[in-house]
C-alpha cells in the first residue's frame, strides 16, 4: 500500500514544478496540454466552457514474471486414473397403449468407466515484481460562469484549475477550481448530475 502512495506523492511533486499553462477561454471547447492551467475569462468568454486536460494516470503493471509449481488436479499435466463403477439402468419394455406411459421396466447392471484427474505439481506463472506506468489521458470538465457581470474590453479574470487522478490504479479524475485574480468575489461549487461523467463547476458571485 505504501508504494502506490509514494508514487502518487512523487508524481504530484514532479508535476507541480512545471509552469502552468495560461489559456484564454474564447470558445465553448478548449484544450489544455497538461493537468493544470490558469484560465482567463474575458468579454469574449462563453457562459459555459468545456475544457479538456491531459491528466497523468498511474497504474500498476507487472515488470517481471516467474514460474512456480503448485499442487493442482489436472488431466493435462498429471494424467488420469481409470475407475469402474456398477450402475443400474432401467429400460421400458411395455407401454400403456392408451397414454403411452411405461407400465413395465427391465433393469440391468453395467460397468461405467470413470476418468479421474491425478494431482501433481503444475507450473503456474505469476507476477514477481510490480511497477508503475504513467500515461496521460484526456479528461473533460465543464465550467459555467453563472450570471456574472460582463467584462470590459481591457478587463480579464483568472481562475486556476488542477486535475488529478483520484486513486492509484483508478480511472476517475477530480478537479480543484479556485479564483486567482478577479474583479469581484466569487464562489465555486461543483454540480453533480446523476448519470453524467463530465465534472461540472459553477462560478457565481458571493
Short mmCIF file of N, CA and C in Angstrom, two decimals, residues 10-181:
data_model
loop_
_atom_site.label_atom_id
_atom_site.label_comp_id
_atom_site.label_asym_id
_atom_site.label_seq_id
_atom_site.Cartn_x
_atom_site.Cartn_y
_atom_site.Cartn_z
N UNK A 10 5.26 11.38 -5.36
CA UNK A 10 6.38 11.78 -6.22
C UNK A 10 5.87 12.38 -7.52
N UNK A 11 4.81 11.82 -8.04
CA UNK A 11 4.23 12.32 -9.28
C UNK A 11 3.69 13.72 -9.09
N UNK A 12 3.01 13.96 -7.98
CA UNK A 12 2.46 15.27 -7.70
C UNK A 12 3.56 16.32 -7.55
N UNK A 13 4.63 15.96 -6.84
CA UNK A 13 5.73 16.90 -6.62
C UNK A 13 6.41 17.26 -7.94
N UNK A 14 6.65 16.22 -8.77
CA UNK A 14 7.36 16.47 -10.03
C UNK A 14 6.54 17.32 -10.98
N UNK A 15 5.22 17.07 -11.02
CA UNK A 15 4.38 17.82 -11.94
C UNK A 15 4.15 19.25 -11.48
N UNK A 16 4.19 19.48 -10.18
CA UNK A 16 3.95 20.83 -9.66
C UNK A 16 5.09 21.78 -9.99
N UNK A 17 6.24 21.22 -10.37
CA UNK A 17 7.38 22.07 -10.66
C UNK A 17 7.27 22.74 -12.02
N UNK A 18 6.37 22.23 -12.89
CA UNK A 18 6.22 22.82 -14.21
C UNK A 18 5.32 24.06 -14.13
N UNK A 19 5.63 25.02 -15.00
CA UNK A 19 4.82 26.24 -15.06
C UNK A 19 3.45 25.90 -15.62
N UNK A 20 2.44 26.51 -15.05
CA UNK A 20 1.09 26.23 -15.50
C UNK A 20 0.81 26.94 -16.82
N UNK A 21 0.08 26.26 -17.65
CA UNK A 21 -0.30 26.83 -18.94
C UNK A 21 -1.38 27.89 -18.73
N UNK A 22 -1.29 28.97 -19.51
CA UNK A 22 -2.27 30.05 -19.42
C UNK A 22 -3.13 30.01 -20.68
N UNK A 23 -4.44 29.86 -20.49
CA UNK A 23 -5.34 29.64 -21.61
C UNK A 23 -6.50 30.62 -21.55
N UNK A 24 -6.72 31.33 -22.66
CA UNK A 24 -7.88 32.21 -22.74
C UNK A 24 -9.10 31.40 -23.19
N UNK A 25 -10.21 31.62 -22.52
CA UNK A 25 -11.44 30.90 -22.83
C UNK A 25 -12.21 31.70 -23.88
N UNK A 26 -11.95 31.40 -25.15
CA UNK A 26 -12.53 32.17 -26.25
C UNK A 26 -13.59 31.38 -27.03
N UNK A 27 -13.79 30.12 -26.65
CA UNK A 27 -14.79 29.30 -27.35
C UNK A 27 -15.42 28.34 -26.35
N UNK A 28 -16.42 27.60 -26.82
CA UNK A 28 -17.15 26.71 -25.92
C UNK A 28 -16.36 25.44 -25.60
N UNK A 29 -15.32 25.15 -26.38
CA UNK A 29 -14.46 23.99 -26.12
C UNK A 29 -13.01 24.41 -26.21
N UNK A 30 -12.24 24.05 -25.18
CA UNK A 30 -10.83 24.45 -25.09
C UNK A 30 -10.02 23.24 -24.66
N UNK A 31 -8.82 23.10 -25.20
CA UNK A 31 -7.92 22.01 -24.82
C UNK A 31 -6.69 22.55 -24.12
N UNK A 32 -6.25 21.82 -23.09
CA UNK A 32 -5.05 22.17 -22.33
C UNK A 32 -4.07 21.02 -22.46
N UNK A 33 -2.79 21.32 -22.66
CA UNK A 33 -1.79 20.28 -22.88
C UNK A 33 -1.17 19.75 -21.60
N UNK A 34 -1.79 19.98 -20.45
CA UNK A 34 -1.26 19.49 -19.19
C UNK A 34 -2.42 19.21 -18.25
N UNK A 35 -2.08 18.94 -16.98
CA UNK A 35 -3.11 18.63 -15.99
C UNK A 35 -3.52 19.85 -15.18
N UNK A 36 -2.96 21.02 -15.49
CA UNK A 36 -3.30 22.23 -14.75
C UNK A 36 -3.17 23.43 -15.67
N UNK A 37 -3.95 24.46 -15.38
CA UNK A 37 -3.90 25.66 -16.21
C UNK A 37 -4.48 26.84 -15.45
N UNK A 38 -4.04 28.00 -15.84
CA UNK A 38 -4.68 29.25 -15.42
C UNK A 38 -5.55 29.68 -16.59
N UNK A 39 -6.86 29.64 -16.39
CA UNK A 39 -7.78 30.00 -17.47
C UNK A 39 -8.19 31.46 -17.30
N UNK A 40 -8.34 32.13 -18.44
CA UNK A 40 -8.60 33.57 -18.45
C UNK A 40 -9.99 33.83 -19.00
N UNK A 41 -10.80 34.49 -18.21
CA UNK A 41 -12.13 34.91 -18.65
C UNK A 41 -12.07 36.34 -19.16
N UNK A 42 -12.59 36.56 -20.36
CA UNK A 42 -12.65 37.90 -20.94
C UNK A 42 -14.09 38.18 -21.36
N UNK A 43 -14.28 39.31 -22.04
CA UNK A 43 -15.63 39.62 -22.51
C UNK A 43 -16.05 38.76 -23.70
N UNK A 44 -15.12 37.92 -24.20
CA UNK A 44 -15.43 37.01 -25.30
C UNK A 44 -15.66 35.58 -24.81
N UNK A 45 -15.58 35.37 -23.52
CA UNK A 45 -15.74 34.02 -22.97
C UNK A 45 -17.21 33.62 -22.92
N UNK A 46 -17.57 32.45 -23.47
CA UNK A 46 -18.96 31.97 -23.37
C UNK A 46 -19.32 31.71 -21.91
N UNK A 47 -20.62 31.62 -21.65
CA UNK A 47 -21.05 31.36 -20.26
C UNK A 47 -20.62 29.98 -19.80
N UNK A 48 -20.62 29.01 -20.71
CA UNK A 48 -20.22 27.64 -20.37
C UNK A 48 -19.09 27.19 -21.29
N UNK A 49 -18.04 26.64 -20.70
CA UNK A 49 -16.89 26.18 -21.47
C UNK A 49 -16.53 24.76 -21.02
N UNK A 50 -16.30 23.88 -21.99
CA UNK A 50 -15.82 22.53 -21.72
C UNK A 50 -14.32 22.51 -21.98
N UNK A 51 -13.55 22.11 -20.97
CA UNK A 51 -12.09 22.13 -21.07
C UNK A 51 -11.56 20.70 -20.98
N UNK A 52 -10.69 20.36 -21.93
CA UNK A 52 -10.06 19.03 -21.94
C UNK A 52 -8.64 19.13 -21.40
N UNK A 53 -8.34 18.33 -20.39
CA UNK A 53 -7.00 18.28 -19.78
C UNK A 53 -6.32 16.96 -20.11
N UNK A 54 -5.00 16.97 -20.08
CA UNK A 54 -4.23 15.73 -20.18
C UNK A 54 -3.74 15.39 -18.77
N UNK A 55 -4.32 14.34 -18.21
CA UNK A 55 -4.11 14.02 -16.80
C UNK A 55 -3.21 12.79 -16.67
N UNK A 56 -2.13 12.88 -15.88
CA UNK A 56 -1.29 11.70 -15.62
C UNK A 56 -2.07 10.66 -14.81
N UNK A 57 -2.13 9.45 -15.34
CA UNK A 57 -2.84 8.36 -14.66
C UNK A 57 -1.83 7.26 -14.35
N UNK A 58 -1.64 6.99 -13.06
CA UNK A 58 -0.67 5.99 -12.61
C UNK A 58 -1.37 4.65 -12.37
N UNK A 59 -0.87 3.62 -13.02
CA UNK A 59 -1.46 2.29 -12.88
C UNK A 59 -0.37 1.25 -12.70
N UNK A 60 -0.67 0.22 -11.92
CA UNK A 60 0.31 -0.83 -11.65
C UNK A 60 0.43 -1.76 -12.86
N UNK A 61 1.65 -2.19 -13.14
CA UNK A 61 1.91 -3.15 -14.20
C UNK A 61 2.88 -4.21 -13.67
N UNK A 62 2.90 -5.35 -14.32
CA UNK A 62 3.86 -6.39 -13.93
C UNK A 62 5.14 -6.21 -14.73
N UNK A 63 6.26 -6.07 -14.04
CA UNK A 63 7.55 -5.87 -14.70
C UNK A 63 8.34 -7.16 -14.86
N UNK A 64 8.01 -8.15 -14.04
CA UNK A 64 8.76 -9.42 -14.14
C UNK A 64 7.87 -10.59 -13.74
N UNK A 65 7.81 -11.58 -14.61
CA UNK A 65 7.04 -12.79 -14.34
C UNK A 65 7.97 -13.94 -13.98
N UNK A 66 7.51 -14.82 -13.11
CA UNK A 66 8.25 -16.02 -12.77
C UNK A 66 7.29 -17.21 -12.75
N UNK A 67 7.87 -18.41 -12.68
CA UNK A 67 7.06 -19.62 -12.67
C UNK A 67 7.28 -20.36 -11.35
N UNK A 68 6.21 -20.83 -10.77
CA UNK A 68 6.29 -21.66 -9.56
C UNK A 68 5.40 -22.88 -9.76
N UNK A 69 5.63 -23.89 -8.92
CA UNK A 69 4.86 -25.12 -9.02
C UNK A 69 3.90 -25.22 -7.84
N UNK A 70 2.66 -25.50 -8.17
CA UNK A 70 1.62 -25.65 -7.15
C UNK A 70 0.87 -26.95 -7.40
N UNK A 71 0.35 -27.52 -6.34
CA UNK A 71 -0.40 -28.76 -6.48
C UNK A 71 -1.76 -28.48 -7.11
N UNK A 72 -2.01 -29.15 -8.22
CA UNK A 72 -3.28 -29.00 -8.92
C UNK A 72 -3.76 -30.36 -9.41
N UNK A 73 -5.05 -30.49 -9.52
CA UNK A 73 -5.63 -31.69 -10.12
C UNK A 73 -5.81 -31.41 -11.60
N UNK A 74 -5.01 -32.07 -12.44
CA UNK A 74 -5.00 -31.73 -13.86
C UNK A 74 -4.76 -32.97 -14.71
N UNK A 75 -5.67 -33.21 -15.65
CA UNK A 75 -5.50 -34.34 -16.57
C UNK A 75 -4.37 -34.07 -17.55
N UNK A 76 -4.23 -32.80 -17.97
CA UNK A 76 -3.23 -32.46 -18.98
C UNK A 76 -1.81 -32.64 -18.45
N UNK A 77 -1.55 -32.24 -17.20
CA UNK A 77 -0.20 -32.30 -16.64
C UNK A 77 0.06 -33.60 -15.87
N UNK A 78 -0.95 -34.15 -15.25
CA UNK A 78 -0.72 -35.25 -14.31
C UNK A 78 -1.24 -36.60 -14.80
N UNK A 79 -2.03 -36.59 -15.85
CA UNK A 79 -2.62 -37.84 -16.31
C UNK A 79 -3.90 -38.18 -15.55
N UNK A 80 -4.40 -39.37 -15.78
CA UNK A 80 -5.67 -39.77 -15.20
C UNK A 80 -5.61 -41.20 -14.65
N UNK A 81 -6.41 -41.44 -13.64
CA UNK A 81 -6.65 -42.79 -13.14
C UNK A 81 -8.02 -43.24 -13.64
N UNK A 82 -8.10 -44.50 -14.03
CA UNK A 82 -9.36 -45.04 -14.54
C UNK A 82 -10.02 -45.90 -13.47
N UNK A 83 -11.26 -45.64 -13.23
CA UNK A 83 -12.05 -46.41 -12.27
C UNK A 83 -13.33 -46.92 -12.96
N UNK A 84 -13.86 -47.97 -12.41
CA UNK A 84 -15.12 -48.51 -12.92
C UNK A 84 -16.12 -48.57 -11.77
N UNK A 85 -17.35 -48.30 -12.08
CA UNK A 85 -18.40 -48.42 -11.07
C UNK A 85 -19.62 -49.09 -11.69
N UNK A 86 -20.35 -49.81 -10.82
CA UNK A 86 -21.54 -50.51 -11.27
C UNK A 86 -22.72 -49.56 -11.21
N UNK A 87 -23.46 -49.47 -12.32
CA UNK A 87 -24.62 -48.59 -12.36
C UNK A 87 -25.83 -49.40 -12.83
N UNK A 88 -26.97 -49.03 -12.31
CA UNK A 88 -28.20 -49.71 -12.66
C UNK A 88 -28.93 -48.93 -13.75
N UNK A 89 -29.34 -49.61 -14.79
CA UNK A 89 -30.03 -48.98 -15.92
C UNK A 89 -31.42 -49.60 -16.05
N UNK A 90 -32.42 -48.74 -16.21
CA UNK A 90 -33.79 -49.21 -16.37
C UNK A 90 -34.24 -48.97 -17.81
N UNK A 91 -34.85 -49.98 -18.40
CA UNK A 91 -35.41 -49.88 -19.75
C UNK A 91 -36.90 -50.17 -19.70
N UNK A 92 -37.64 -49.40 -20.44
CA UNK A 92 -39.07 -49.66 -20.52
C UNK A 92 -39.33 -50.75 -21.55
N UNK A 93 -40.02 -51.79 -21.12
CA UNK A 93 -40.29 -52.90 -22.03
C UNK A 93 -41.77 -53.01 -22.39
N UNK A 94 -42.62 -52.21 -21.73
CA UNK A 94 -44.05 -52.25 -22.07
C UNK A 94 -44.67 -50.89 -21.78
N UNK A 95 -45.41 -50.38 -22.77
CA UNK A 95 -46.09 -49.09 -22.62
C UNK A 95 -47.59 -49.28 -22.59
N UNK A 96 -48.27 -48.37 -21.93
CA UNK A 96 -49.73 -48.33 -21.94
C UNK A 96 -50.18 -47.79 -23.30
N UNK A 97 -50.94 -48.56 -24.06
CA UNK A 97 -51.34 -48.08 -25.40
C UNK A 97 -52.27 -46.88 -25.36
N UNK A 98 -52.90 -46.64 -24.20
CA UNK A 98 -53.83 -45.52 -24.11
C UNK A 98 -53.11 -44.17 -23.97
N UNK A 99 -52.12 -44.16 -23.10
CA UNK A 99 -51.47 -42.86 -22.84
C UNK A 99 -49.96 -42.87 -23.10
N UNK A 100 -49.41 -44.01 -23.48
CA UNK A 100 -48.00 -44.08 -23.80
C UNK A 100 -47.08 -44.18 -22.61
N UNK A 101 -47.61 -44.24 -21.42
CA UNK A 101 -46.77 -44.35 -20.23
C UNK A 101 -46.20 -45.76 -20.09
N UNK A 102 -45.01 -45.81 -19.45
CA UNK A 102 -44.37 -47.10 -19.23
C UNK A 102 -45.04 -47.83 -18.06
N UNK A 103 -45.38 -49.09 -18.29
CA UNK A 103 -46.04 -49.87 -17.23
C UNK A 103 -45.15 -51.01 -16.74
N UNK A 104 -44.04 -51.30 -17.49
CA UNK A 104 -43.15 -52.36 -17.03
C UNK A 104 -41.72 -52.05 -17.44
N UNK A 105 -40.81 -52.19 -16.46
CA UNK A 105 -39.40 -51.89 -16.68
C UNK A 105 -38.56 -53.16 -16.60
N UNK A 106 -37.43 -53.10 -17.27
CA UNK A 106 -36.42 -54.14 -17.14
C UNK A 106 -35.13 -53.48 -16.64
N UNK A 107 -34.57 -54.03 -15.59
CA UNK A 107 -33.38 -53.47 -15.00
C UNK A 107 -32.17 -54.36 -15.28
N UNK A 108 -31.04 -53.68 -15.51
CA UNK A 108 -29.79 -54.41 -15.71
C UNK A 108 -28.64 -53.60 -15.12
N UNK A 109 -27.56 -54.27 -14.83
CA UNK A 109 -26.37 -53.62 -14.28
C UNK A 109 -25.27 -53.64 -15.33
N UNK A 110 -24.49 -52.54 -15.33
CA UNK A 110 -23.35 -52.49 -16.25
C UNK A 110 -22.22 -51.71 -15.60
N UNK A 111 -21.02 -51.92 -16.12
CA UNK A 111 -19.84 -51.20 -15.62
C UNK A 111 -19.66 -49.90 -16.40
N UNK A 112 -19.48 -48.82 -15.65
CA UNK A 112 -19.27 -47.50 -16.27
C UNK A 112 -17.84 -47.04 -15.98
N UNK A 113 -17.14 -46.61 -17.03
CA UNK A 113 -15.75 -46.19 -16.92
C UNK A 113 -15.68 -44.72 -16.49
N UNK A 114 -14.86 -44.44 -15.47
CA UNK A 114 -14.71 -43.08 -14.95
C UNK A 114 -13.23 -42.69 -14.99
N UNK A 115 -12.94 -41.52 -15.54
CA UNK A 115 -11.56 -40.99 -15.56
C UNK A 115 -11.42 -39.92 -14.49
N UNK A 116 -10.46 -40.10 -13.61
CA UNK A 116 -10.24 -39.16 -12.50
C UNK A 116 -8.87 -38.50 -12.68
N UNK A 117 -8.82 -37.15 -12.82
CA UNK A 117 -7.52 -36.47 -12.96
C UNK A 117 -6.65 -36.68 -11.72
N UNK A 118 -5.36 -36.90 -11.97
CA UNK A 118 -4.42 -37.04 -10.86
C UNK A 118 -3.98 -35.67 -10.35
N UNK A 119 -3.39 -35.66 -9.16
CA UNK A 119 -2.86 -34.43 -8.55
C UNK A 119 -1.34 -34.48 -8.57
N UNK A 120 -0.74 -33.36 -9.02
CA UNK A 120 0.72 -33.27 -9.08
C UNK A 120 1.13 -31.80 -9.13
N UNK A 121 2.45 -31.50 -8.98
CA UNK A 121 2.91 -30.11 -9.11
C UNK A 121 2.72 -29.62 -10.55
N UNK A 122 2.04 -28.47 -10.69
CA UNK A 122 1.74 -27.90 -12.00
C UNK A 122 2.39 -26.52 -12.10
N UNK A 123 3.06 -26.19 -13.21
CA UNK A 123 3.67 -24.86 -13.35
C UNK A 123 2.62 -23.76 -13.44
N UNK A 124 2.88 -22.67 -12.73
CA UNK A 124 1.96 -21.53 -12.71
C UNK A 124 2.77 -20.24 -12.84
N UNK A 125 2.40 -19.40 -13.79
CA UNK A 125 3.08 -18.12 -13.98
C UNK A 125 2.45 -17.07 -13.08
N UNK A 126 3.30 -16.30 -12.39
CA UNK A 126 2.79 -15.24 -11.52
C UNK A 126 3.69 -14.01 -11.63
N UNK A 127 3.17 -12.87 -11.17
CA UNK A 127 3.94 -11.63 -11.22
C UNK A 127 4.84 -11.56 -9.99
N UNK A 128 6.16 -11.51 -10.24
CA UNK A 128 7.12 -11.47 -9.15
C UNK A 128 7.53 -10.04 -8.80
N UNK A 129 7.26 -9.10 -9.69
CA UNK A 129 7.65 -7.71 -9.41
C UNK A 129 6.70 -6.76 -10.12
N UNK A 130 6.09 -5.89 -9.32
CA UNK A 130 5.16 -4.90 -9.86
C UNK A 130 5.84 -3.54 -10.00
N UNK A 131 5.38 -2.78 -10.97
CA UNK A 131 5.87 -1.43 -11.17
C UNK A 131 4.72 -0.50 -11.48
N UNK A 132 5.05 0.71 -11.89
CA UNK A 132 4.03 1.72 -12.17
C UNK A 132 4.23 2.29 -13.57
N UNK A 133 3.15 2.37 -14.32
CA UNK A 133 3.16 3.00 -15.63
C UNK A 133 2.29 4.25 -15.57
N UNK A 134 2.81 5.35 -16.07
CA UNK A 134 2.06 6.61 -16.07
C UNK A 134 1.76 7.00 -17.51
N UNK A 135 0.49 7.18 -17.80
CA UNK A 135 0.06 7.63 -19.12
C UNK A 135 -0.76 8.90 -18.96
N UNK A 136 -0.75 9.72 -19.99
CA UNK A 136 -1.55 10.95 -19.96
C UNK A 136 -2.85 10.71 -20.72
N UNK A 137 -3.95 10.83 -20.00
CA UNK A 137 -5.26 10.57 -20.58
C UNK A 137 -6.06 11.86 -20.67
N UNK A 138 -6.84 11.98 -21.74
CA UNK A 138 -7.72 13.14 -21.90
C UNK A 138 -8.92 13.02 -20.97
N UNK A 139 -9.23 14.10 -20.28
CA UNK A 139 -10.41 14.13 -19.41
C UNK A 139 -11.03 15.52 -19.50
N UNK A 140 -12.36 15.55 -19.55
CA UNK A 140 -13.07 16.81 -19.74
C UNK A 140 -13.76 17.26 -18.46
N UNK A 141 -13.84 18.56 -18.31
CA UNK A 141 -14.63 19.17 -17.25
C UNK A 141 -15.37 20.37 -17.83
N UNK A 142 -16.41 20.79 -17.14
CA UNK A 142 -17.22 21.92 -17.60
C UNK A 142 -17.21 23.01 -16.55
N UNK A 143 -16.99 24.23 -16.97
CA UNK A 143 -17.05 25.37 -16.05
C UNK A 143 -18.09 26.36 -16.58
N UNK A 144 -18.95 26.81 -15.69
CA UNK A 144 -20.03 27.74 -16.07
C UNK A 144 -19.92 29.01 -15.24
N UNK A 145 -19.86 30.12 -15.94
CA UNK A 145 -19.82 31.43 -15.28
C UNK A 145 -21.26 31.94 -15.20
N UNK A 146 -21.90 31.62 -14.06
CA UNK A 146 -23.34 31.82 -13.94
C UNK A 146 -23.70 33.27 -13.62
N UNK A 147 -24.37 33.92 -14.57
CA UNK A 147 -24.91 35.28 -14.38
C UNK A 147 -23.86 36.27 -13.87
N UNK A 148 -22.64 36.16 -14.37
CA UNK A 148 -21.60 37.09 -13.94
C UNK A 148 -21.70 38.39 -14.74
N UNK A 149 -21.36 39.52 -14.12
CA UNK A 149 -21.37 40.80 -14.85
C UNK A 149 -20.41 40.77 -16.02
N UNK A 150 -20.76 41.45 -17.09
CA UNK A 150 -19.92 41.49 -18.28
C UNK A 150 -18.61 42.22 -17.99
N UNK A 151 -17.57 41.83 -18.69
CA UNK A 151 -16.27 42.47 -18.54
C UNK A 151 -16.05 43.47 -19.66
N UNK A 152 -15.24 44.49 -19.38
CA UNK A 152 -14.88 45.47 -20.40
C UNK A 152 -13.84 44.90 -21.35
N UNK A 153 -13.55 45.66 -22.41
CA UNK A 153 -12.60 45.19 -23.43
C UNK A 153 -11.22 44.91 -22.86
N UNK A 154 -10.81 45.69 -21.88
CA UNK A 154 -9.47 45.53 -21.32
C UNK A 154 -9.46 44.75 -20.01
N UNK A 155 -10.61 44.27 -19.59
CA UNK A 155 -10.71 43.57 -18.31
C UNK A 155 -10.61 42.05 -18.51
N UNK A 156 -10.07 41.37 -17.51
CA UNK A 156 -9.99 39.91 -17.54
C UNK A 156 -9.94 39.38 -16.11
N UNK A 157 -10.29 38.12 -15.96
CA UNK A 157 -10.24 37.46 -14.67
C UNK A 157 -9.60 36.08 -14.87
N UNK A 158 -8.87 35.64 -13.87
CA UNK A 158 -8.17 34.36 -13.99
C UNK A 158 -8.63 33.39 -12.91
N UNK A 159 -8.63 32.11 -13.29
CA UNK A 159 -9.00 31.02 -12.39
C UNK A 159 -8.00 29.89 -12.58
N UNK A 160 -7.68 29.24 -11.49
CA UNK A 160 -6.75 28.11 -11.54
C UNK A 160 -7.54 26.81 -11.50
N UNK A 161 -7.21 25.91 -12.43
CA UNK A 161 -7.87 24.60 -12.47
C UNK A 161 -6.78 23.53 -12.48
N UNK A 162 -6.90 22.58 -11.56
CA UNK A 162 -5.95 21.47 -11.47
C UNK A 162 -6.72 20.15 -11.53
N UNK A 163 -6.22 19.24 -12.34
CA UNK A 163 -6.82 17.91 -12.46
C UNK A 163 -5.86 16.88 -11.89
N UNK A 164 -6.42 15.85 -11.26
CA UNK A 164 -5.56 14.79 -10.71
C UNK A 164 -6.34 13.49 -10.61
N UNK A 165 -5.59 12.40 -10.68
CA UNK A 165 -6.17 11.07 -10.53
C UNK A 165 -6.68 10.89 -9.11
N UNK A 166 -7.88 10.38 -8.98
CA UNK A 166 -8.49 10.26 -7.65
C UNK A 166 -7.79 9.19 -6.82
N UNK A 167 -7.55 8.03 -7.40
CA UNK A 167 -6.89 6.95 -6.67
C UNK A 167 -5.92 6.23 -7.59
N UNK A 168 -4.87 5.70 -7.00
CA UNK A 168 -3.91 4.90 -7.76
C UNK A 168 -4.62 3.70 -8.38
N UNK A 169 -4.34 3.45 -9.66
CA UNK A 169 -4.99 2.37 -10.40
C UNK A 169 -6.45 2.68 -10.71
N UNK A 170 -6.89 3.91 -10.45
CA UNK A 170 -8.27 4.27 -10.70
C UNK A 170 -8.44 5.02 -12.01
N UNK A 171 -9.70 5.13 -12.47
CA UNK A 171 -10.00 5.81 -13.72
C UNK A 171 -10.60 7.19 -13.51
N UNK A 172 -11.01 7.51 -12.29
CA UNK A 172 -11.69 8.78 -12.03
C UNK A 172 -10.69 9.92 -11.84
N UNK A 173 -11.10 11.09 -12.30
CA UNK A 173 -10.30 12.32 -12.18
C UNK A 173 -11.10 13.33 -11.37
N UNK A 174 -10.43 14.03 -10.46
CA UNK A 174 -11.08 15.09 -9.70
C UNK A 174 -10.38 16.41 -10.00
N UNK A 175 -11.11 17.51 -9.78
CA UNK A 175 -10.62 18.84 -10.14
C UNK A 175 -10.67 19.77 -8.94
N UNK A 176 -9.70 20.67 -8.91
CA UNK A 176 -9.69 21.77 -7.95
C UNK A 176 -9.79 23.06 -8.75
N UNK A 177 -10.82 23.84 -8.48
CA UNK A 177 -11.05 25.10 -9.20
C UNK A 177 -11.11 26.24 -8.19
N UNK A 178 -10.31 27.28 -8.42
CA UNK A 178 -10.35 28.42 -7.49
C UNK A 178 -10.05 29.72 -8.24
N UNK A 179 -10.68 30.82 -7.82
CA UNK A 179 -10.40 32.12 -8.42
C UNK A 179 -8.99 32.59 -8.06
N UNK A 180 -8.32 33.23 -9.01
CA UNK A 180 -6.99 33.81 -8.74
C UNK A 180 -7.06 35.33 -8.67
N UNK A 181 -7.19 35.96 -9.84
CA UNK A 181 -7.29 37.42 -9.90
C UNK A 181 -8.63 37.76 -10.55
#
